[in-house]
Short mmCIF file of C-alpha atoms and ligand atoms in Angstrom, two decimals:
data_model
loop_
_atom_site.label_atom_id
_atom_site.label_comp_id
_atom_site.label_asym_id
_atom_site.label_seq_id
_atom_site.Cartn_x
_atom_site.Cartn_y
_atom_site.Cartn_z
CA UNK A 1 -85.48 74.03 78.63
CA UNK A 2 -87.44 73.00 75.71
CA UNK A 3 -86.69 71.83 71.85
CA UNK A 4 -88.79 72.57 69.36
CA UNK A 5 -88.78 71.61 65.98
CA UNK A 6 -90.93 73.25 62.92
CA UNK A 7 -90.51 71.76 59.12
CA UNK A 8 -90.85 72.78 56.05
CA UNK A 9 -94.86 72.75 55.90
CA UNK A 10 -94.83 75.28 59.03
CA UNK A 11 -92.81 77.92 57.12
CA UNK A 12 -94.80 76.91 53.81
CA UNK A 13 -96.08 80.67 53.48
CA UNK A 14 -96.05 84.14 55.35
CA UNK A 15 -99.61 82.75 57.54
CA UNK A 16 -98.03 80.13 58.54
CA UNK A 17 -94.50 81.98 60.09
CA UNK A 18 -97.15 83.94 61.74
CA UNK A 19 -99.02 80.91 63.16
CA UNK A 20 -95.36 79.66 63.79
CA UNK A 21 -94.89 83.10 66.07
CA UNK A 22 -97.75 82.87 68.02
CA UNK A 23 -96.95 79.57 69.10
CA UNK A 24 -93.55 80.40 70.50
CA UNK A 25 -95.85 83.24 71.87
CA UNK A 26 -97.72 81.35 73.89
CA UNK A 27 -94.60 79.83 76.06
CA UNK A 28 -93.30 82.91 77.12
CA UNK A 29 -91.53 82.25 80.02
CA UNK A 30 -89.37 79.63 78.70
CA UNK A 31 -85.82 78.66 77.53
CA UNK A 32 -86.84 77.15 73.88
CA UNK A 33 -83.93 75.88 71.41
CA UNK A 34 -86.20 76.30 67.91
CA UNK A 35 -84.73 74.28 65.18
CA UNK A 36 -86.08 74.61 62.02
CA UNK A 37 -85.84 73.37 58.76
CA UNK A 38 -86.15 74.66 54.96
CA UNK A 39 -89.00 76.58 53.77
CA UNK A 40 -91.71 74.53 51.87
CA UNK A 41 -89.93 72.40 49.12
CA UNK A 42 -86.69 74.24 49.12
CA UNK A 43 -84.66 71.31 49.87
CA UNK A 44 -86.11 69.37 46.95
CA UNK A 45 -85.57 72.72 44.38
CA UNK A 46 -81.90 72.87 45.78
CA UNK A 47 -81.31 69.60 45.15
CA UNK A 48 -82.45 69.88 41.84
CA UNK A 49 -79.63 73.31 41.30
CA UNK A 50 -76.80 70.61 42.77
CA UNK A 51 -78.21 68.07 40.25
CA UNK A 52 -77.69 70.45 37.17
CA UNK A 53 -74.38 71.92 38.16
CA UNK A 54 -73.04 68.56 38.59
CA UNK A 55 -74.20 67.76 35.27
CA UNK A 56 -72.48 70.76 34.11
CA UNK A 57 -76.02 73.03 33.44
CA UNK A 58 -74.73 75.82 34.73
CA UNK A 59 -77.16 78.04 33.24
CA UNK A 60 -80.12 75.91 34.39
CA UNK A 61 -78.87 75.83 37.81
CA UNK A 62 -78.22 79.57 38.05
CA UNK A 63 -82.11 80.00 37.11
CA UNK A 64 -82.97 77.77 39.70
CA UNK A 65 -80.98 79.42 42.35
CA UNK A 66 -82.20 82.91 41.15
CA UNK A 67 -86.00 81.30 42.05
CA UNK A 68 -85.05 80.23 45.04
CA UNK A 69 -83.57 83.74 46.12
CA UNK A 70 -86.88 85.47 44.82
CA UNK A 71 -88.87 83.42 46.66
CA UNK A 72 -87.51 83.90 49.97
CA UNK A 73 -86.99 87.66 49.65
CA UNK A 74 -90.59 88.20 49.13
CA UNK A 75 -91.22 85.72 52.11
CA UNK A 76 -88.73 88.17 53.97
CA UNK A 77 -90.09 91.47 52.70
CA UNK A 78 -93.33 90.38 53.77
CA UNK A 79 -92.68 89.10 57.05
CA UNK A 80 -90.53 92.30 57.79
CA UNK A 81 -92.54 95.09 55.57
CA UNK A 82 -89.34 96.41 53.93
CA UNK A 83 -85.81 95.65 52.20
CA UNK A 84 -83.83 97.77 54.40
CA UNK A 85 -83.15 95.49 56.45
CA UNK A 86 -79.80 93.84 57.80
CA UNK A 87 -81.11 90.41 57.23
CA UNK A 88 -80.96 91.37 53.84
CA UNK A 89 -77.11 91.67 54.37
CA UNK A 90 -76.92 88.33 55.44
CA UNK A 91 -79.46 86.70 53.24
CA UNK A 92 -77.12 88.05 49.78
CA UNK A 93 -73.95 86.41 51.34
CA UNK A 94 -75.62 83.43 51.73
CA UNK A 95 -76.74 83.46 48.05
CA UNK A 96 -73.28 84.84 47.29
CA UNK A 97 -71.25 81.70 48.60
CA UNK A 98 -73.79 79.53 46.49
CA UNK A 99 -72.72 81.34 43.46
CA UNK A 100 -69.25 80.93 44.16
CA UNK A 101 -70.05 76.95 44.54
CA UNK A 102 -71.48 77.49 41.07
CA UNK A 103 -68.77 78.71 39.61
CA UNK A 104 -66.22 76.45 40.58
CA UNK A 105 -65.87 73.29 38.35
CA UNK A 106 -67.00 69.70 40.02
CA UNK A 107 -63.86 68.44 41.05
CA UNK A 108 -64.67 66.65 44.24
CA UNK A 109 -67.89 64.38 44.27
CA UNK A 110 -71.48 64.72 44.23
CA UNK A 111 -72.55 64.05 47.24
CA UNK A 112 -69.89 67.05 48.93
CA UNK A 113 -71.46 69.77 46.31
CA UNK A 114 -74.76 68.66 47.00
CA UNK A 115 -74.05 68.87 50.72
CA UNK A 116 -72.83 72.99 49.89
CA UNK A 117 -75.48 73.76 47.86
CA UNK A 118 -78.44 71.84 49.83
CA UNK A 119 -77.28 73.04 53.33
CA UNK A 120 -78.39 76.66 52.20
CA UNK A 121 -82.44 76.05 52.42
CA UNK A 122 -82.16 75.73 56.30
CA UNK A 123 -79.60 78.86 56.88
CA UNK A 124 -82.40 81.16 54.34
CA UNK A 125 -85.18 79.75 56.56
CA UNK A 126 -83.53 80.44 59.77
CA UNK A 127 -82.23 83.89 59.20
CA UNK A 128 -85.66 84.95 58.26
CA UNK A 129 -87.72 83.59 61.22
CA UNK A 130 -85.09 84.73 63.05
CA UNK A 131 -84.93 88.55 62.36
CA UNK A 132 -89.18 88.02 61.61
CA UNK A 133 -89.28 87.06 65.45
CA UNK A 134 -86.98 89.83 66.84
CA UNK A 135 -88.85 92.54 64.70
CA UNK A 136 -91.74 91.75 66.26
CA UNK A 137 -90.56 91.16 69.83
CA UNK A 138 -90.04 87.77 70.24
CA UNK A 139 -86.21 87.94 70.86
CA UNK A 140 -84.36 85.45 70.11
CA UNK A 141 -80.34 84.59 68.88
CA UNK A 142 -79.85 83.06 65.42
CA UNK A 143 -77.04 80.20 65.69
CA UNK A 144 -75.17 78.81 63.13
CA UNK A 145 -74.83 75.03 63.49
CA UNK A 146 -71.96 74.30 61.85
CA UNK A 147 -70.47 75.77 64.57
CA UNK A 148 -71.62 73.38 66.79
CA UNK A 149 -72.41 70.07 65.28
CA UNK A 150 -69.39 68.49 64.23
CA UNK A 151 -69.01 65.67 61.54
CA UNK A 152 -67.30 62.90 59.61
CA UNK A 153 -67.21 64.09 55.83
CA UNK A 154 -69.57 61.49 55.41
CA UNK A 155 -71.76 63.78 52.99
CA UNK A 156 -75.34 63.58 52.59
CA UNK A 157 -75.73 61.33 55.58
CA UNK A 158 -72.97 63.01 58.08
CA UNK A 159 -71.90 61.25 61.16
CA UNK A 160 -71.94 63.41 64.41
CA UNK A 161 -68.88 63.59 66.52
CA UNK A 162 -70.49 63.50 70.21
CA UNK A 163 -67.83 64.45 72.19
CA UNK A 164 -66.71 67.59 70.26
CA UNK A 165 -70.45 68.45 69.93
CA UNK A 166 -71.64 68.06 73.16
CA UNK A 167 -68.58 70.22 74.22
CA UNK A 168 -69.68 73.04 71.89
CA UNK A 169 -73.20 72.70 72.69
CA UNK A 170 -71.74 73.34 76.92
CA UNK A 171 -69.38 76.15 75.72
CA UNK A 172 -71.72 78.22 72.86
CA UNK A 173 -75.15 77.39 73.38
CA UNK A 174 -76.06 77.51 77.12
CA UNK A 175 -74.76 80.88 77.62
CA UNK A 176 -76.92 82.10 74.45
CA UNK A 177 -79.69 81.73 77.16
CA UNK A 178 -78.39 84.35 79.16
CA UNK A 179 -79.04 86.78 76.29
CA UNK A 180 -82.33 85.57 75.62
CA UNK A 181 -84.74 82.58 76.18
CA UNK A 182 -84.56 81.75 72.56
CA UNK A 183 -82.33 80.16 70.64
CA UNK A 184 -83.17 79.68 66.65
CA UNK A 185 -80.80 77.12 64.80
CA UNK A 186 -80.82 75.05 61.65
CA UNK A 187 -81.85 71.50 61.80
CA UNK A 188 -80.46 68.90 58.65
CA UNK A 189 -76.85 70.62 58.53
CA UNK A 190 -73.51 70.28 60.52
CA UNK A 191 -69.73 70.76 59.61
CA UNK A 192 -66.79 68.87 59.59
CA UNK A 193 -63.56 69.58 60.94
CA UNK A 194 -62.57 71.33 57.33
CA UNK A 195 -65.40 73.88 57.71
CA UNK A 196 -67.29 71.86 55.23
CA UNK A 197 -70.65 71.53 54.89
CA UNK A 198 -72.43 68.47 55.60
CA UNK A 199 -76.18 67.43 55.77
CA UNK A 200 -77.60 64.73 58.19
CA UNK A 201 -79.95 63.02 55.78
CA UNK A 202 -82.55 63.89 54.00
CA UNK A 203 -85.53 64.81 56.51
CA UNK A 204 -82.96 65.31 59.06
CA UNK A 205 -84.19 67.95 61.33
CA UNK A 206 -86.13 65.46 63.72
CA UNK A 207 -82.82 64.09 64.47
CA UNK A 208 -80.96 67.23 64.80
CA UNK A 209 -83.54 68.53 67.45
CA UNK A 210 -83.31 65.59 69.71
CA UNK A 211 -79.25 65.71 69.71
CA UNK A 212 -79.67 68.98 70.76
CA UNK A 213 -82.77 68.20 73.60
CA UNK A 214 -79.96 65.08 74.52
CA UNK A 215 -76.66 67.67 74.83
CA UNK A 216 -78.69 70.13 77.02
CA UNK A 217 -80.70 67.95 78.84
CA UNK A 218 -83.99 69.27 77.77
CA UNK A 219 -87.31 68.56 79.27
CA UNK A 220 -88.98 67.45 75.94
CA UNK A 221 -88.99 67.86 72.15
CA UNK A 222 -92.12 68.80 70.45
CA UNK A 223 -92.41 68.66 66.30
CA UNK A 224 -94.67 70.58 65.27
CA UNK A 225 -96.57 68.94 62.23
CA UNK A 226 -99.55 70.26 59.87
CA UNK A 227 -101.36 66.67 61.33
CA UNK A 228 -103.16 65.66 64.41
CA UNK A 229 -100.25 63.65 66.12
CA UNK A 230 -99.28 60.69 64.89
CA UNK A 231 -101.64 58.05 63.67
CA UNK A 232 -101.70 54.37 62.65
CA UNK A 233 -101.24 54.66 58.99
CA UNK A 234 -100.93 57.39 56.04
CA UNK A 235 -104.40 59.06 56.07
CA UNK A 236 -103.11 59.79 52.17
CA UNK A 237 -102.96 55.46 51.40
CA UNK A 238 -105.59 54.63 54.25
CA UNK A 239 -109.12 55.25 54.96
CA UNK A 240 -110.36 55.53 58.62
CA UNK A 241 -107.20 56.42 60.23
CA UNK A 242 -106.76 56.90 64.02
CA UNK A 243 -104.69 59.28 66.28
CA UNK A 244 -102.44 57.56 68.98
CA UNK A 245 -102.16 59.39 72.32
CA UNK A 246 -99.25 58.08 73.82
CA UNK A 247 -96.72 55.28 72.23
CA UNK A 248 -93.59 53.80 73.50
CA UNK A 249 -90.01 55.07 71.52
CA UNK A 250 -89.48 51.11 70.82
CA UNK A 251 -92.71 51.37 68.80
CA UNK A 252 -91.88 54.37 67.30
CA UNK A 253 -88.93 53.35 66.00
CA UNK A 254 -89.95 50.35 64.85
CA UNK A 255 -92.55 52.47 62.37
CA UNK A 256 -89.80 54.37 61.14
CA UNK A 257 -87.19 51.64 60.55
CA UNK A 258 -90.46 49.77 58.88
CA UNK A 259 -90.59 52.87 56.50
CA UNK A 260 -93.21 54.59 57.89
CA UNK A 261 -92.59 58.75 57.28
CA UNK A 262 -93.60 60.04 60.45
CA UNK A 263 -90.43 60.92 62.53
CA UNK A 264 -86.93 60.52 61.27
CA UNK A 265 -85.46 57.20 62.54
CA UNK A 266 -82.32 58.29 64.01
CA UNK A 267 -84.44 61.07 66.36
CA UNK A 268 -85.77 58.11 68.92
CA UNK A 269 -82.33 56.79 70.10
CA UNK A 270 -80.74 60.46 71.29
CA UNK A 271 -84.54 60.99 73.34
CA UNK A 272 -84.43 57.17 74.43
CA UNK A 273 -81.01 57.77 76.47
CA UNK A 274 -81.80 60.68 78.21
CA UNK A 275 -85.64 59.77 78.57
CA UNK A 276 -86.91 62.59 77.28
CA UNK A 277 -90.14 62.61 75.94
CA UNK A 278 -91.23 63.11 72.55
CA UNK A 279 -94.34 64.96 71.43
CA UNK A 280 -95.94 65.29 68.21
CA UNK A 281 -98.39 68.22 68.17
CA UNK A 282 -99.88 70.14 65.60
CA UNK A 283 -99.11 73.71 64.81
CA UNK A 284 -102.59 74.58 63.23
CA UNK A 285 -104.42 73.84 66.64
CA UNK A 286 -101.91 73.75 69.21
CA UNK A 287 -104.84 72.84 71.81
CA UNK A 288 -105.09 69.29 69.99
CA UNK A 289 -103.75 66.89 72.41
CA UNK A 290 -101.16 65.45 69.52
CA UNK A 291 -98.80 62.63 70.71
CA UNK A 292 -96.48 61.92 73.74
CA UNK A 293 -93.66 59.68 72.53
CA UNK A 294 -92.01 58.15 75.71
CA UNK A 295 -90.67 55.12 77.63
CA UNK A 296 -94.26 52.67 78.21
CA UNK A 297 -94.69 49.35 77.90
CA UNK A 298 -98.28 49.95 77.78
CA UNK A 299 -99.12 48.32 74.13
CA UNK A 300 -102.20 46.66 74.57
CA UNK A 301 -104.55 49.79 73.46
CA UNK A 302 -102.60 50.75 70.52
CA UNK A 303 -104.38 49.90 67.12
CA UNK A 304 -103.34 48.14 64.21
CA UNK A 305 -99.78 49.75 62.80
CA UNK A 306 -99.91 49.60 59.30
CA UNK A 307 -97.17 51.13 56.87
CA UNK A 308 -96.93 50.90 52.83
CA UNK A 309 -93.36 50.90 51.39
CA UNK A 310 -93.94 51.76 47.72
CA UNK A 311 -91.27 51.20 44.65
CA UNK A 312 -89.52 48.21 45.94
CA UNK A 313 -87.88 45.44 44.14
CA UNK A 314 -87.52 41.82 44.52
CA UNK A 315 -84.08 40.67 44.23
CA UNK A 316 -83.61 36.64 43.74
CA UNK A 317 -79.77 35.71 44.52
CA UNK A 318 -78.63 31.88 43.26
CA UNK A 319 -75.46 30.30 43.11
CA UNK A 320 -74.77 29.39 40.06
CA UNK A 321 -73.05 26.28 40.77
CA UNK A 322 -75.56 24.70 43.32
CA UNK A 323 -73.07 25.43 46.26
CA UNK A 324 -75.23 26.06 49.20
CA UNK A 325 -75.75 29.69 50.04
CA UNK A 326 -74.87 29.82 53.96
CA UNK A 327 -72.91 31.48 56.62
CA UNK A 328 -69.69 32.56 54.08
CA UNK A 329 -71.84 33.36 51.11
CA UNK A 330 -74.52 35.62 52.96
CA UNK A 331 -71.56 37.28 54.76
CA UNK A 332 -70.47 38.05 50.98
CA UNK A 333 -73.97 39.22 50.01
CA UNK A 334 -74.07 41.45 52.97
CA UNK A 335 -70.77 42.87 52.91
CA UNK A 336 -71.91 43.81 49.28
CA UNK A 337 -75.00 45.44 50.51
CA UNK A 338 -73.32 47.46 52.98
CA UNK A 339 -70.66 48.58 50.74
CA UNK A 340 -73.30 49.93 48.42
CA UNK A 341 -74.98 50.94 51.20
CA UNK A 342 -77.98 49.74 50.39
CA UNK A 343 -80.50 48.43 53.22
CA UNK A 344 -82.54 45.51 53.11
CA UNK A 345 -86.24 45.49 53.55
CA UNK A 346 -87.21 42.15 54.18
CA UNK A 347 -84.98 38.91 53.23
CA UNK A 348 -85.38 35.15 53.04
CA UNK A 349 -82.63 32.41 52.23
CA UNK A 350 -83.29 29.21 51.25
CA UNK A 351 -80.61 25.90 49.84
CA UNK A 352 -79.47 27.90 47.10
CA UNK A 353 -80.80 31.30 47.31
CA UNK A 354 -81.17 34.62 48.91
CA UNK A 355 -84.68 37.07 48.39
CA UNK A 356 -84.36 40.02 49.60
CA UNK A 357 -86.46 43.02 49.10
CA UNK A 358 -85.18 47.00 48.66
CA UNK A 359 -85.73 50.51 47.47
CA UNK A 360 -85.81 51.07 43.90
CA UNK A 361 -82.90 53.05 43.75
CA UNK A 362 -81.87 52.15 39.85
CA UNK A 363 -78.12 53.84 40.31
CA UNK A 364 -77.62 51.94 43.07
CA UNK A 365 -79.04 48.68 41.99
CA UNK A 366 -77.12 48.85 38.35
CA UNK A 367 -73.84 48.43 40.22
CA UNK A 368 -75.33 46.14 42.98
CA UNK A 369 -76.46 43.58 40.58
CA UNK A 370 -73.31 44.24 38.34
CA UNK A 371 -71.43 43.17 41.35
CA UNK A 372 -73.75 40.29 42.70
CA UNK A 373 -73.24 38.97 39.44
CA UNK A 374 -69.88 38.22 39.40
CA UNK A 375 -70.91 35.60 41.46
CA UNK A 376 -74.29 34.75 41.57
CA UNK A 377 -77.19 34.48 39.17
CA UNK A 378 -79.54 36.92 39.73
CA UNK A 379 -83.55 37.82 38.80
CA UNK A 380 -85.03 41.15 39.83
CA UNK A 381 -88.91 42.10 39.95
CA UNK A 382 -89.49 45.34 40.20
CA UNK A 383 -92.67 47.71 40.71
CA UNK A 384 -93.45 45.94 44.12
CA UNK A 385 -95.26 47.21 47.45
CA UNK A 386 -94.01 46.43 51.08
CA UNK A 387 -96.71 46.23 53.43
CA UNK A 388 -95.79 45.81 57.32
CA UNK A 389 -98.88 45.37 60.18
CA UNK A 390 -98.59 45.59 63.54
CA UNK A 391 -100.85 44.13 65.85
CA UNK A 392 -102.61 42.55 62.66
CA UNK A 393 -105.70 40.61 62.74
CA UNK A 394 -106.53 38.04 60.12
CA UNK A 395 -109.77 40.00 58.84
CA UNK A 396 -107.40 42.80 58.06
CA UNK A 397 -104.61 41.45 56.56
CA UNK A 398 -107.19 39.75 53.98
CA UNK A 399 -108.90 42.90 53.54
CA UNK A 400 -105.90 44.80 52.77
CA UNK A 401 -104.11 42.55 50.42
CA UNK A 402 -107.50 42.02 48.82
CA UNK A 403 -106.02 41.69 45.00
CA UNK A 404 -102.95 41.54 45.42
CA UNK A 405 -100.12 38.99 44.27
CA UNK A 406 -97.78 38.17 47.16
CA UNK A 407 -94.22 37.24 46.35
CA UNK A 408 -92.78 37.16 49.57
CA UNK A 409 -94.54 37.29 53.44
CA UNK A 410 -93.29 36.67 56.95
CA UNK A 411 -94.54 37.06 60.05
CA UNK A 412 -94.43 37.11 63.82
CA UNK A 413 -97.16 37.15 66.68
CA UNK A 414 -96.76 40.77 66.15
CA UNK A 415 -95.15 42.01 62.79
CA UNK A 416 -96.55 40.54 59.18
CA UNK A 417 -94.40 41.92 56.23
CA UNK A 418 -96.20 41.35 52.82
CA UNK A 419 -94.07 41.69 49.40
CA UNK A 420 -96.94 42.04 46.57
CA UNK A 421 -97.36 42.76 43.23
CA UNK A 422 -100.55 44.88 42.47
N1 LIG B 1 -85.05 70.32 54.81
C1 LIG B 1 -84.57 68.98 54.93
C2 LIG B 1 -85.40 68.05 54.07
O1 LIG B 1 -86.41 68.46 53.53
C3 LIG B 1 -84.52 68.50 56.34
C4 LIG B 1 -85.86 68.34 57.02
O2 LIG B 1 -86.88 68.79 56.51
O3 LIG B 1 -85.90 67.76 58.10
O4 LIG B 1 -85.05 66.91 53.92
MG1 MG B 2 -88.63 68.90 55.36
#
């Protein structure tokens, strides 16, 4: 048994479904679990219908449902050459609980409506590849995976409940195979014990992929990616970028946690128990040898890592009486970071003070400073770039902050962060 994951850029348009098809094509003797995520930017337009109707536009988020639906039909009709179609059927009631959500008035809080509206971009995708593959003789059974993943009502970033999962995964998705070597499922979305929906976090369907390759044991995951495999830095921010054949999870997830956007950070630990490995391949040229993501301790070819962090702010933390900041206070600090639950980039403390450096997230930072400052004194800087190297040489680092103002820097024999002001 294989996962396989596809994202939004592999279902951007009706070519690329098809290129989608002929790669499941090509493995046609085995037992694939597909997850997939929403078409194109659909997650971004529905979060932008969740955004009005919490604000009450209910017009404005009507219209932008009423896009969305257009959109995918025509994807649909295309893919199956006609509107008679039962995954018509199931596509309207999809739209039609959506409505409903409209209609009600916001009465719980954002993140739970965001989590009903947003969860609808994977079930559209999935029902169309779905009955797209069967019409053309790639059978397959569509699953609905709030059925199996089961969650906290932690919305937006949903905990999953392993035990009760891995039980439904045993009981409800093994014997699927016995119908037919594929199984297509949603990745990003879960439920909780209410029947509620929840999503996973926001790029999410990495990590729903490799619970699933962890609860059934599977030989490997492969992403599927419009890129080569993963490389050393952003080609989009960095010139002269370079593929990496084969890198350890530790590595891996040290890129993610460091902010770069190439996996989603919670996918490594579910592979790294089970030591499964990862693979990164690209669905344009399948015959491009991609990435193998596994257990190797072999670091000494890998290049220089380099990842950007844009829109990040500087946050200076003083007492304001001269009392020491140590031990008690930072435990203060942090439990008011974590309460907010905002993460820290990078941090430094000195006599009287704490740095730290984090997302520019200006909701969240309003109420984080209003409550630092019941206690502290406290200067911000914002507009500010994060810039972590691994494996750095000297030449490099020069070369890269070339210009720059730092503000904040720390380093190890292998990791140099870089706070700068451009
Ligand atoms: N569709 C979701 C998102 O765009 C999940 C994913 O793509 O992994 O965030
Ligand atoms: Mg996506």
């Amino acid at each position: 048994m294989k996962v396989f994951k596809f994202g939004g850029a592999s279902l951007e348009s009706v070519e690329r479904i098809r290129q989608v098809a002929q790669i499941v094509q090509s493995f046609p003797e085995e037992k694939l679990l597909i997850v997939i995520s929403a078409m194109a930017k659909t997650t971004n337009e529905l979060e932008k219908v969740a955004e009005s109707f919490f604000l009450r536009k209910r017009e404005i988020a009507a219209q932008l449902l009423f896009n969305i639906e257009q959109q995918h039909l025509n994807v649909a009709e295309a893919l199956l050459g006609t509107r008679e179609h039962p995954l018509f059927t199931q596509l309207q009631q999809f739209f039609t609980e959506a409505e409903w959500t409209l209609g009600e008035k916001p009465m719980r809080t954002y993140d739970y409506y965001y989590d009903q509206l947003v969860s609808l971009g994977e079930l559209l995708s999935t029902a169309i590849v779905s009955a797209f593959f069967n019409s053309v003789g790639i059978h397959n059974t569509w699953l609905d995976v709030r059925d199996v993943f089961r969650t906290d009502d932690n919305f937006r970033d949903a905990n999953i409940d392993w035990v009760y999962t891995q039980r439904q995964v045993t009981e409800k998705v093994v014997p699927l195979f016995d119908k037919a070597n594929l199984v297509i499922t949603q990745g990003f979305i879960g439920s909780t014990d209410q029947n509620e929906s929840v999503t996973l976090g926001r790029e999410g369907s990495d990590y729903s992929a490799a619970v699933f390759a962890n609860m059934l044991d599977a030989e490997s995951q492969t992403i599927w990616k419009d890129v080569e495999g993963l490389k050393n830095a952003d080609p989009k921010l960095f010139p002269n970028t370079v593929n990496i054949p084969e890198i350890s999870y530790g590595e891996v997830i040290e890129m993610a946690y460091y902010g770069a956007q190439v996996i989603h950070p919670k996918t490594i630990k579910p592979l790294q128990n089970k030591q499964i490995p990862l693979l990164v391949k690209c669905f344009l040229d399948k015959n491009l040898p991609g990435t193998v993501i596994r257990e190797t301790s072999d670091v000494k070819q890998l290049p220089p890592i380099i990842v950007l962090k844009k829109n990040q702010v500087l946050l200076n933390i003083t007492s304001k009486d001269y009392s020491f900041i140590t031990e008690d206070k930072i435990s203060d600090i942090y439990e008011i970071f974590h309460g907010l639950k905002v993460k820290i980039n990078l941090m430094q403390n000195g006599a009287i003070n704490f740095s730290c450096c984090i997302d520019n997230n200006p909701e969240k930072i309003e109420l984080l400073i209003k409550t630092l400052h019941q206690q502290f004194k406290i200067v911000y800087n914002e507009g500010l770039e994060l810039l972590t190297v691994r494996y750095y040489h000297n030449g490099l680092l020069e070369e890269l902050s070339d210009g720059h103002t730092i503000l904040l820097e720390q380093r190890s024999p292998a990791t140099v962060q870089r706070l700068w002001k451009k």
